[in-house]
PDB file of C-alpha atoms and ligand atoms in Angstrom:
ATOM      1  CA  UNK A   4     156.328 132.393 160.659  1.00 93.00           C
ATOM      2  CA  UNK A   5     156.299 135.571 158.686  1.00 92.00           C
ATOM      3  CA  UNK A   6     157.857 135.989 155.228  1.00 88.00           C
ATOM      4  CA  UNK A   7     159.901 132.799 155.531  1.00 87.00           C
ATOM      5  CA  UNK A   8     161.258 133.708 158.983  1.00 91.00           C
ATOM      6  CA  UNK A   9     160.416 132.066 162.301  1.00 92.00           C
ATOM      7  CA  UNK A  10     159.100 134.760 164.655  1.00 92.00           C
ATOM      8  CA  UNK A  11     158.119 132.606 167.635  1.00 93.00           C
ATOM      9  CA  UNK A  12     158.526 128.999 168.733  1.00 93.00           C
ATOM     10  CA  UNK A  13     157.523 126.728 171.574  1.00 92.00           C
ATOM     11  CA  UNK A  14     158.843 123.227 172.153  1.00 90.00           C
ATOM     12  CA  UNK A  15     157.003 120.700 174.259  1.00 88.00           C
ATOM     13  CA  UNK A  16     156.884 116.878 174.226  1.00 85.00           C
ATOM     14  CA  UNK A  17     153.662 115.325 172.896  1.00 80.00           C
ATOM     15  CA  UNK A  18     151.675 113.294 175.412  1.00 77.00           C
ATOM     16  CA  UNK A  19     151.333 110.570 172.813  1.00 73.00           C
ATOM     17  CA  UNK A  20     150.476 107.765 175.228  1.00 78.00           C
ATOM     18  CA  UNK A  21     147.483 109.438 176.927  1.00 83.00           C
ATOM     19  CA  UNK A  22     144.174 109.827 175.115  1.00 88.00           C
ATOM     20  CA  UNK A  23     142.748 111.922 172.299  1.00 89.00           C
ATOM     21  CA  UNK A  24     141.071 114.448 174.618  1.00 91.00           C
ATOM     22  CA  UNK A  25     144.179 115.208 176.687  1.00 91.00           C
ATOM     23  CA  UNK A  26     146.328 115.399 173.572  1.00 90.00           C
ATOM     24  CA  UNK A  27     143.908 117.774 171.832  1.00 93.00           C
ATOM     25  CA  UNK A  28     143.740 120.044 174.898  1.00 93.00           C
ATOM     26  CA  UNK A  29     147.523 120.114 174.924  1.00 92.00           C
ATOM     27  CA  UNK A  30     147.652 121.036 171.219  1.00 93.00           C
ATOM     28  CA  UNK A  31     145.019 123.774 171.719  1.00 95.00           C
ATOM     29  CA  UNK A  32     146.962 125.245 174.634  1.00 95.00           C
ATOM     30  CA  UNK A  33     150.196 125.616 172.654  1.00 94.00           C
ATOM     31  CA  UNK A  34     148.445 126.950 169.563  1.00 95.00           C
ATOM     32  CA  UNK A  35     146.804 129.619 171.777  1.00 95.00           C
ATOM     33  CA  UNK A  36     150.199 130.555 173.205  1.00 94.00           C
ATOM     34  CA  UNK A  37     151.682 130.875 169.708  1.00 93.00           C
ATOM     35  CA  UNK A  38     148.742 132.884 168.379  1.00 93.00           C
ATOM     36  CA  UNK A  39     149.321 135.407 171.188  1.00 93.00           C
ATOM     37  CA  UNK A  40     152.910 135.877 170.002  1.00 91.00           C
ATOM     38  CA  UNK A  41     151.900 136.953 166.494  1.00 87.00           C
ATOM     39  CA  UNK A  42     149.224 139.140 164.955  1.00 86.00           C
ATOM     40  CA  UNK A  43     146.796 138.668 162.052  1.00 90.00           C
ATOM     41  CA  UNK A  44     147.521 134.946 161.857  1.00 94.00           C
ATOM     42  CA  UNK A  45     146.512 133.825 158.373  1.00 94.00           C
ATOM     43  CA  UNK A  46     146.907 130.095 158.820  1.00 96.00           C
ATOM     44  CA  UNK A  47     147.883 127.188 161.062  1.00 97.00           C
ATOM     45  CA  UNK A  48     150.017 124.412 159.593  1.00 97.00           C
ATOM     46  CA  UNK A  49     150.564 121.141 161.428  1.00 95.00           C
ATOM     47  CA  UNK A  50     153.047 118.346 160.796  1.00 94.00           C
ATOM     48  CA  UNK A  51     152.019 114.854 161.837  1.00 92.00           C
ATOM     49  CA  UNK A  52     154.402 111.986 162.611  1.00 89.00           C
ATOM     50  CA  UNK A  53     152.436 109.514 160.513  1.00 89.00           C
ATOM     51  CA  UNK A  54     150.553 109.162 157.245  1.00 92.00           C
ATOM     52  CA  UNK A  55     148.045 111.877 156.350  1.00 94.00           C
ATOM     53  CA  UNK A  56     145.333 111.818 153.698  1.00 93.00           C
ATOM     54  CA  UNK A  57     146.113 115.342 152.532  1.00 93.00           C
ATOM     55  CA  UNK A  58     143.125 115.707 150.232  1.00 90.00           C
ATOM     56  CA  UNK A  59     140.680 114.846 153.021  1.00 90.00           C
ATOM     57  CA  UNK A  60     142.833 116.433 155.764  1.00 92.00           C
ATOM     58  CA  UNK A  61     142.672 113.307 157.857  1.00 92.00           C
ATOM     59  CA  UNK A  62     145.337 111.470 159.848  1.00 95.00           C
ATOM     60  CA  UNK A  63     145.471 107.814 158.775  1.00 93.00           C
ATOM     61  CA  UNK A  64     147.206 105.215 160.956  1.00 87.00           C
ATOM     62  CA  UNK A  65     150.330 106.640 162.652  1.00 85.00           C
ATOM     63  CA  UNK A  66     152.240 103.606 164.070  1.00 78.00           C
ATOM     64  CA  UNK A  67     154.002 105.760 166.714  1.00 76.00           C
ATOM     65  CA  UNK A  68     151.078 107.958 167.892  1.00 81.00           C
ATOM     66  CA  UNK A  69     148.244 105.444 167.713  1.00 84.00           C
ATOM     67  CA  UNK A  70     145.681 107.681 169.472  1.00 88.00           C
ATOM     68  CA  UNK A  71     145.591 110.034 166.456  1.00 89.00           C
ATOM     69  CA  UNK A  72     144.241 107.324 164.145  1.00 91.00           C
ATOM     70  CA  UNK A  73     141.544 108.591 161.733  1.00 93.00           C
ATOM     71  CA  UNK A  74     141.413 112.001 163.446  1.00 93.00           C
ATOM     72  CA  UNK A  75     140.350 114.950 161.278  1.00 94.00           C
ATOM     73  CA  UNK A  76     142.700 117.192 163.199  1.00 94.00           C
ATOM     74  CA  UNK A  77     142.812 120.002 160.625  1.00 93.00           C
ATOM     75  CA  UNK A  78     139.047 120.417 160.712  1.00 94.00           C
ATOM     76  CA  UNK A  79     138.948 120.315 164.529  1.00 95.00           C
ATOM     77  CA  UNK A  80     141.574 123.035 164.868  1.00 95.00           C
ATOM     78  CA  UNK A  81     140.077 125.184 162.115  1.00 96.00           C
ATOM     79  CA  UNK A  82     136.671 125.062 163.861  1.00 96.00           C
ATOM     80  CA  UNK A  83     138.171 125.865 167.253  1.00 96.00           C
ATOM     81  CA  UNK A  84     140.321 128.835 166.185  1.00 97.00           C
ATOM     82  CA  UNK A  85     138.448 130.020 163.063  1.00 96.00           C
ATOM     83  CA  UNK A  86     141.770 130.156 161.223  1.00 96.00           C
ATOM     84  CA  UNK A  87     142.567 128.260 158.014  1.00 96.00           C
ATOM     85  CA  UNK A  88     144.366 125.056 159.059  1.00 97.00           C
ATOM     86  CA  UNK A  89     146.197 122.347 157.144  1.00 96.00           C
ATOM     87  CA  UNK A  90     147.752 119.109 158.324  1.00 97.00           C
ATOM     88  CA  UNK A  91     150.418 117.156 156.461  1.00 96.00           C
ATOM     89  CA  UNK A  92     152.942 114.397 157.132  1.00 96.00           C
ATOM     90  CA  UNK A  93     156.065 115.778 158.843  1.00 94.00           C
ATOM     91  CA  UNK A  94     158.506 113.954 156.540  1.00 95.00           C
ATOM     92  CA  UNK A  95     156.840 115.623 153.539  1.00 97.00           C
ATOM     93  CA  UNK A  96     157.041 118.968 155.318  1.00 97.00           C
ATOM     94  CA  UNK A  97     160.688 118.610 156.298  1.00 97.00           C
ATOM     95  CA  UNK A  98     161.496 117.889 152.645  1.00 97.00           C
ATOM     96  CA  UNK A  99     159.536 120.957 151.506  1.00 97.00           C
ATOM     97  CA  UNK A 100     161.230 123.195 154.097  1.00 97.00           C
ATOM     98  CA  UNK A 101     164.686 121.925 153.138  1.00 97.00           C
ATOM     99  CA  UNK A 102     163.885 122.482 149.456  1.00 97.00           C
ATOM    100  CA  UNK A 103     162.782 126.081 149.951  1.00 96.00           C
ATOM    101  CA  UNK A 104     165.048 127.245 152.789  1.00 95.00           C
ATOM    102  CA  UNK A 105     167.656 124.557 153.488  1.00 96.00           C
ATOM    103  CA  UNK A 106     169.989 122.046 151.835  1.00 97.00           C
ATOM    104  CA  UNK A 107     167.864 121.644 148.685  1.00 96.00           C
ATOM    105  CA  UNK A 108     167.685 125.312 147.669  1.00 94.00           C
ATOM    106  CA  UNK A 109     167.605 125.732 143.884  1.00 90.00           C
ATOM    107  CA  UNK A 110     166.906 122.033 143.339  1.00 96.00           C
ATOM    108  CA  UNK A 111     163.765 120.866 141.603  1.00 93.00           C
ATOM    109  CA  UNK A 112     163.857 117.193 142.330  1.00 96.00           C
ATOM    110  CA  UNK A 113     164.409 116.452 146.006  1.00 98.00           C
ATOM    111  CA  UNK A 114     163.998 113.401 148.225  1.00 98.00           C
ATOM    112  CA  UNK A 115     164.082 113.777 152.006  1.00 98.00           C
ATOM    113  CA  UNK A 116     164.458 111.099 154.644  1.00 97.00           C
ATOM    114  CA  UNK A 117     164.288 111.768 158.366  1.00 96.00           C
ATOM    115  CA  UNK A 118     165.683 109.510 161.056  1.00 96.00           C
ATOM    116  CA  UNK A 119     164.231 109.872 164.533  1.00 92.00           C
ATOM    117  CA  UNK A 120     161.961 107.747 166.720  1.00 89.00           C
ATOM    118  CA  UNK A 121     160.411 106.750 163.407  1.00 90.00           C
ATOM    119  CA  UNK A 122     161.714 107.099 159.883  1.00 95.00           C
ATOM    120  CA  UNK A 123     159.826 109.313 157.450  1.00 94.00           C
ATOM    121  CA  UNK A 124     160.415 110.951 154.148  1.00 96.00           C
ATOM    122  CA  UNK A 125     159.099 113.027 151.334  1.00 97.00           C
ATOM    123  CA  UNK A 126     159.292 113.721 147.618  1.00 98.00           C
ATOM    124  CA  UNK A 127     159.316 117.313 146.386  1.00 98.00           C
ATOM    125  CA  UNK A 128     159.308 118.133 142.685  1.00 96.00           C
ATOM    126  CA  UNK A 129     159.278 121.700 141.376  1.00 95.00           C
ATOM    127  CA  UNK A 130     158.807 122.935 144.989  1.00 95.00           C
ATOM    128  CA  UNK A 131     155.622 120.884 145.395  1.00 96.00           C
ATOM    129  CA  UNK A 132     155.048 117.864 147.619  1.00 97.00           C
ATOM    130  CA  UNK A 133     154.159 114.697 145.729  1.00 96.00           C
ATOM    131  CA  UNK A 134     151.270 113.146 147.652  1.00 94.00           C
ATOM    132  CA  UNK A 135     150.291 110.147 145.567  1.00 93.00           C
ATOM    133  CA  UNK A 136     146.708 108.939 145.342  1.00 92.00           C
ATOM    134  CA  UNK A 137     145.909 108.827 149.069  1.00 91.00           C
ATOM    135  CA  UNK A 138     148.588 111.114 150.451  1.00 91.00           C
ATOM    136  CA  UNK A 139     151.152 108.560 151.562  1.00 91.00           C
ATOM    137  CA  UNK A 140     153.835 108.835 148.860  1.00 95.00           C
ATOM    138  CA  UNK A 141     157.389 108.995 150.219  1.00 93.00           C
ATOM    139  CA  UNK A 142     156.767 106.729 153.222  1.00 90.00           C
ATOM    140  CA  UNK A 143     160.436 105.723 153.073  1.00 93.00           C
ATOM    141  CA  UNK A 144     160.526 104.357 156.629  1.00 95.00           C
ATOM    142  CA  UNK A 145     158.435 101.376 155.664  1.00 94.00           C
ATOM    143  CA  UNK A 146     160.288 100.454 152.517  1.00 96.00           C
ATOM    144  CA  UNK A 147     161.471  96.901 153.179  1.00 97.00           C
ATOM    145  CA  UNK A 148     165.074  96.062 152.367  1.00 96.00           C
ATOM    146  CA  UNK A 149     164.854  92.504 153.700  1.00 96.00           C
ATOM    147  CA  UNK A 150     161.633  90.517 153.771  1.00 95.00           C
ATOM    148  CA  UNK A 151     163.174  88.164 156.342  1.00 97.00           C
ATOM    149  CA  UNK A 152     164.493  91.099 158.344  1.00 97.00           C
ATOM    150  CA  UNK A 153     163.475  92.651 161.648  1.00 98.00           C
ATOM    151  CA  UNK A 154     159.794  92.771 162.515  1.00 97.00           C
ATOM    152  CA  UNK A 155     158.344  96.269 162.201  1.00 94.00           C
ATOM    153  CA  UNK A 156     155.611  98.046 164.202  1.00 88.00           C
ATOM    154  CA  UNK A 157     153.634  98.270 160.928  1.00 88.00           C
ATOM    155  CA  UNK A 158     153.397  94.465 160.698  1.00 91.00           C
ATOM    156  CA  UNK A 159     155.909  94.053 157.872  1.00 95.00           C
ATOM    157  CA  UNK A 160     159.540  92.912 158.075  1.00 97.00           C
ATOM    158  CA  UNK A 161     162.848  94.556 157.237  1.00 98.00           C
ATOM    159  CA  UNK A 162     161.456  98.099 156.968  1.00 97.00           C
ATOM    160  CA  UNK A 163     164.101 100.834 156.972  1.00 98.00           C
ATOM    161  CA  UNK A 164     162.640 102.079 160.259  1.00 96.00           C
ATOM    162  CA  UNK A 165     163.641  98.826 161.989  1.00 98.00           C
ATOM    163  CA  UNK A 166     167.314  99.664 161.243  1.00 98.00           C
ATOM    164  CA  UNK A 167     167.376 103.457 161.119  1.00 98.00           C
ATOM    165  CA  UNK A 168     164.891 104.536 163.802  1.00 97.00           C
ATOM    166  CA  UNK A 169     166.001 104.976 167.422  1.00 96.00           C
ATOM    167  CA  UNK A 170     164.739 101.480 168.342  1.00 97.00           C
ATOM    168  CA  UNK A 171     166.524  99.971 165.332  1.00 98.00           C
ATOM    169  CA  UNK A 172     169.835 101.538 166.262  1.00 98.00           C
ATOM    170  CA  UNK A 173     169.501 100.210 169.805  1.00 98.00           C
ATOM    171  CA  UNK A 174     168.901  96.737 168.333  1.00 98.00           C
ATOM    172  CA  UNK A 175     172.019  97.044 166.183  1.00 98.00           C
ATOM    173  CA  UNK A 176     174.027  98.212 169.205  1.00 98.00           C
ATOM    174  CA  UNK A 177     172.881  95.047 170.998  1.00 98.00           C
ATOM    175  CA  UNK A 178     174.456  92.935 168.255  1.00 97.00           C
ATOM    176  CA  UNK A 179     177.799  94.592 168.941  1.00 98.00           C
ATOM    177  CA  UNK A 180     177.728  95.192 172.706  1.00 98.00           C
ATOM    178  CA  UNK A 181     175.175  92.705 174.043  1.00 98.00           C
ATOM    179  CA  UNK A 182     173.248  95.646 175.458  1.00 97.00           C
ATOM    180  CA  UNK A 183     170.996  98.294 173.980  1.00 98.00           C
ATOM    181  CA  UNK A 184     172.688 101.674 173.640  1.00 98.00           C
ATOM    182  CA  UNK A 185     170.929 104.944 172.786  1.00 97.00           C
ATOM    183  CA  UNK A 186     171.922 106.444 169.431  1.00 97.00           C
ATOM    184  CA  UNK A 187     173.250 109.522 171.263  1.00 97.00           C
ATOM    185  CA  UNK A 188     175.613 107.453 173.417  1.00 98.00           C
ATOM    186  CA  UNK A 189     176.576 105.298 170.452  1.00 98.00           C
ATOM    187  CA  UNK A 190     177.834 108.252 168.413  1.00 97.00           C
ATOM    188  CA  UNK A 191     179.579 109.711 171.460  1.00 98.00           C
ATOM    189  CA  UNK A 192     181.400 106.379 171.879  1.00 98.00           C
ATOM    190  CA  UNK A 193     182.308 106.258 168.187  1.00 98.00           C
ATOM    191  CA  UNK A 194     183.678 109.808 168.315  1.00 97.00           C
ATOM    192  CA  UNK A 195     185.926 108.778 171.213  1.00 98.00           C
ATOM    193  CA  UNK A 196     187.336 106.040 168.982  1.00 97.00           C
ATOM    194  CA  UNK A 197     185.413 102.970 170.165  1.00 98.00           C
ATOM    195  CA  UNK A 198     185.923 100.678 167.170  1.00 98.00           C
ATOM    196  CA  UNK A 199     182.844  98.533 167.838  1.00 98.00           C
ATOM    197  CA  UNK A 200     180.686 101.669 167.951  1.00 98.00           C
ATOM    198  CA  UNK A 201     182.196 102.843 164.650  1.00 98.00           C
ATOM    199  CA  UNK A 202     181.431  99.413 163.188  1.00 98.00           C
ATOM    200  CA  UNK A 203     177.852  99.613 164.471  1.00 98.00           C
ATOM    201  CA  UNK A 204     177.341 102.951 162.691  1.00 98.00           C
ATOM    202  CA  UNK A 205     178.855 101.454 159.558  1.00 98.00           C
ATOM    203  CA  UNK A 206     176.235  98.722 159.730  1.00 98.00           C
ATOM    204  CA  UNK A 207     173.426 101.264 160.218  1.00 98.00           C
ATOM    205  CA  UNK A 208     174.850 103.323 157.339  1.00 98.00           C
ATOM    206  CA  UNK A 209     174.846 100.315 155.030  1.00 98.00           C
ATOM    207  CA  UNK A 210     171.143  99.824 155.658  1.00 98.00           C
ATOM    208  CA  UNK A 211     170.526 103.483 154.911  1.00 98.00           C
ATOM    209  CA  UNK A 212     172.593 103.175 151.714  1.00 98.00           C
ATOM    210  CA  UNK A 213     170.623 100.144 150.553  1.00 97.00           C
ATOM    211  CA  UNK A 214     167.388 102.088 150.991  1.00 98.00           C
ATOM    212  CA  UNK A 215     168.762 105.184 149.262  1.00 98.00           C
ATOM    213  CA  UNK A 216     169.908 103.132 146.267  1.00 97.00           C
ATOM    214  CA  UNK A 217     166.309 101.963 145.801  1.00 97.00           C
ATOM    215  CA  UNK A 218     165.124 105.556 146.037  1.00 96.00           C
ATOM    216  CA  UNK A 219     167.662 106.725 143.426  1.00 97.00           C
ATOM    217  CA  UNK A 220     166.796 103.895 141.029  1.00 96.00           C
ATOM    218  CA  UNK A 221     163.131 104.820 141.403  1.00 94.00           C
ATOM    219  CA  UNK A 222     163.246 108.646 141.253  1.00 95.00           C
ATOM    220  CA  UNK A 223     166.677 109.683 139.969  1.00 96.00           C
ATOM    221  CA  UNK A 224     166.601 112.784 142.227  1.00 97.00           C
ATOM    222  CA  UNK A 225     169.009 115.733 142.069  1.00 97.00           C
ATOM    223  CA  UNK A 226     169.679 115.510 145.772  1.00 98.00           C
ATOM    224  CA  UNK A 227     168.789 113.412 148.823  1.00 98.00           C
ATOM    225  CA  UNK A 228     168.557 115.232 152.138  1.00 98.00           C
ATOM    226  CA  UNK A 229     168.961 113.204 155.326  1.00 98.00           C
ATOM    227  CA  UNK A 230     167.471 114.840 158.410  1.00 96.00           C
ATOM    228  CA  UNK A 231     166.205 114.079 161.908  1.00 94.00           C
ATOM    229  CA  UNK A 232     167.948 113.939 165.274  1.00 93.00           C
ATOM    230  CA  UNK A 233     169.789 110.672 164.609  1.00 96.00           C
ATOM    231  CA  UNK A 234     171.362 111.892 161.359  1.00 96.00           C
ATOM    232  CA  UNK A 235     172.251 115.231 162.967  1.00 95.00           C
ATOM    233  CA  UNK A 236     173.990 113.445 165.834  1.00 96.00           C
ATOM    234  CA  UNK A 237     175.798 110.716 163.915  1.00 97.00           C
ATOM    235  CA  UNK A 238     176.782 112.872 160.911  1.00 97.00           C
ATOM    236  CA  UNK A 239     179.603 111.405 158.852  1.00 97.00           C
ATOM    237  CA  UNK A 240     179.720 108.234 160.991  1.00 98.00           C
ATOM    238  CA  UNK A 241     176.454 107.345 159.290  1.00 98.00           C
ATOM    239  CA  UNK A 242     176.649 109.267 156.023  1.00 98.00           C
ATOM    240  CA  UNK A 243     179.990 107.963 154.710  1.00 98.00           C
ATOM    241  CA  UNK A 244     179.113 104.252 154.815  1.00 98.00           C
ATOM    242  CA  UNK A 245     175.615 105.090 153.550  1.00 98.00           C
ATOM    243  CA  UNK A 246     176.943 106.900 150.470  1.00 98.00           C
ATOM    244  CA  UNK A 247     179.413 104.114 149.755  1.00 98.00           C
ATOM    245  CA  UNK A 248     176.743 101.421 149.956  1.00 98.00           C
ATOM    246  CA  UNK A 249     174.291 103.502 147.943  1.00 98.00           C
ATOM    247  CA  UNK A 250     176.751 104.050 145.089  1.00 97.00           C
ATOM    248  CA  UNK A 251     177.576 100.342 145.031  1.00 97.00           C
ATOM    249  CA  UNK A 252     173.908  99.438 144.560  1.00 96.00           C
ATOM    250  CA  UNK A 253     172.649 102.045 142.099  1.00 96.00           C
ATOM    251  CA  UNK A 254     172.048 100.722 138.615  1.00 93.00           C
ATOM    252  CA  UNK A 255     172.860 103.668 136.375  1.00 92.00           C
ATOM    253  CA  UNK A 256     176.391 105.036 136.298  1.00 92.00           C
ATOM    254  CA  UNK A 257     175.301 108.660 135.990  1.00 93.00           C
ATOM    255  CA  UNK A 258     172.946 108.376 138.967  1.00 94.00           C
ATOM    256  CA  UNK A 259     175.788 107.101 141.190  1.00 94.00           C
ATOM    257  CA  UNK A 260     176.820 110.759 141.459  1.00 94.00           C
ATOM    258  CA  UNK A 261     173.538 111.740 143.185  1.00 96.00           C
ATOM    259  CA  UNK A 262     174.435 113.972 146.102  1.00 96.00           C
ATOM    260  CA  UNK A 263     173.417 112.926 149.592  1.00 98.00           C
ATOM    261  CA  UNK A 264     173.664 115.647 152.210  1.00 97.00           C
ATOM    262  CA  UNK A 265     172.649 116.314 155.808  1.00 97.00           C
ATOM    263  CA  UNK A 266     169.651 118.566 156.380  1.00 97.00           C
ATOM    264  CA  UNK A 267     170.411 122.200 157.207  1.00 96.00           C
ATOM    265  CA  UNK A 268     167.323 123.112 159.203  1.00 94.00           C
ATOM    266  CA  UNK A 269     166.978 121.933 162.785  1.00 86.00           C
ATOM    267  CA  UNK A 270     164.260 119.984 164.578  1.00 85.00           C
ATOM    268  CA  UNK A 271     161.722 122.663 163.573  1.00 89.00           C
ATOM    269  CA  UNK A 272     161.986 121.744 159.870  1.00 93.00           C
ATOM    270  CA  UNK A 273     158.571 120.033 159.913  1.00 94.00           C
ATOM    271  CA  UNK A 274     156.886 123.040 161.515  1.00 94.00           C
ATOM    272  CA  UNK A 275     158.608 125.428 159.108  1.00 95.00           C
ATOM    273  CA  UNK A 276     157.454 123.276 156.189  1.00 97.00           C
ATOM    274  CA  UNK A 277     153.891 123.372 157.506  1.00 97.00           C
ATOM    275  CA  UNK A 278     153.942 127.170 157.507  1.00 95.00           C
ATOM    276  CA  UNK A 279     155.473 127.259 154.006  1.00 96.00           C
ATOM    277  CA  UNK A 280     152.828 124.884 152.686  1.00 96.00           C
ATOM    278  CA  UNK A 281     150.088 127.323 153.772  1.00 94.00           C
ATOM    279  CA  UNK A 282     151.521 129.832 151.309  1.00 89.00           C
ATOM    280  CA  UNK A 283     151.358 127.473 148.327  1.00 89.00           C
TER     281      UNK A 283
HETATM  282 ZN1   ZN B 492     157.253  99.039 158.717  1.00 59.69          ZN
END
C-alpha cells in the first residue's frame, strides 16, 4: 500500500494443515513477490486469524491455524527481510481499516465483527485499536450466548462462532434440511425464495443479534460493522433479523438506535488494516 491505496495484491490459500516450516516458506515466497512489486518498502504488516499478543508480537493460540501457536512471526519476518514488521489479529485490523477507509469513516467509537471460517472482531476508539492487557480484546467470536449451547473448538460452549462461522451455519442448515449446506448455497437458496432457507438465515441472524446486543450494552459504540465472506454473501437475509433481535435485547433506549452496517472493504480489509497500522 502507498498513501492509503492498494498498489499490488496477491491472493493464495494458506496451507494451514501442513507444518510450520512449509507455511513459513510459503509466506516468505509471497512476501518476496509483493516486495518486487513496490519500491522502498517501509514496513510489512501481517494479519493473523487468531489471537495475537501485540505488545510481544507473538501469535497466541489460533484455534483454526493450530500450527502457528506461540510463533513470533513478526520477529522471524523482520529478521529475514530486514524490514520493520508487525503482526496483529485480523479482526482488529479489519475494524481499523473499515474505520479509516470504509463503513466507519468519521466515527470514533467502532466495533467490528467478521464472519468467515471463524468469527473475529475488533474495537477501535479514536482510530486506535483497543488491545486489552494481553492483546486479545474484541475476541467476539468466543463470546458465549448460551452456556448449554453448541460445543466450540476453543473448548467452551455456545460461542458466537459456533452459530455464525461457516461450520455453525452448516449445523443450522442441518436443523432445517437434515443435511449440511454451505453458507453460499444457503443464501442462494434463500434468494430464490426457499422459505426454509430464509428461516435458517433468520435463526443465524438472531444469534448474531443476541451477541451484538451484549456488545452494545458493554461498549455503547457509534457503529457496528459486520464483515467477512458470510456477511457479504448473506447481506440483508442475515442483517435484518440480527438488527431486530439486537434492538429487542439492548437495555438502554437510546442505544437501541446504534447503527449496524455491512463492511465496505472486501476480503483484503485485514491486509489493508495491517498496512494502515504500520503508519500509526
Ligand atoms: Zn469458542
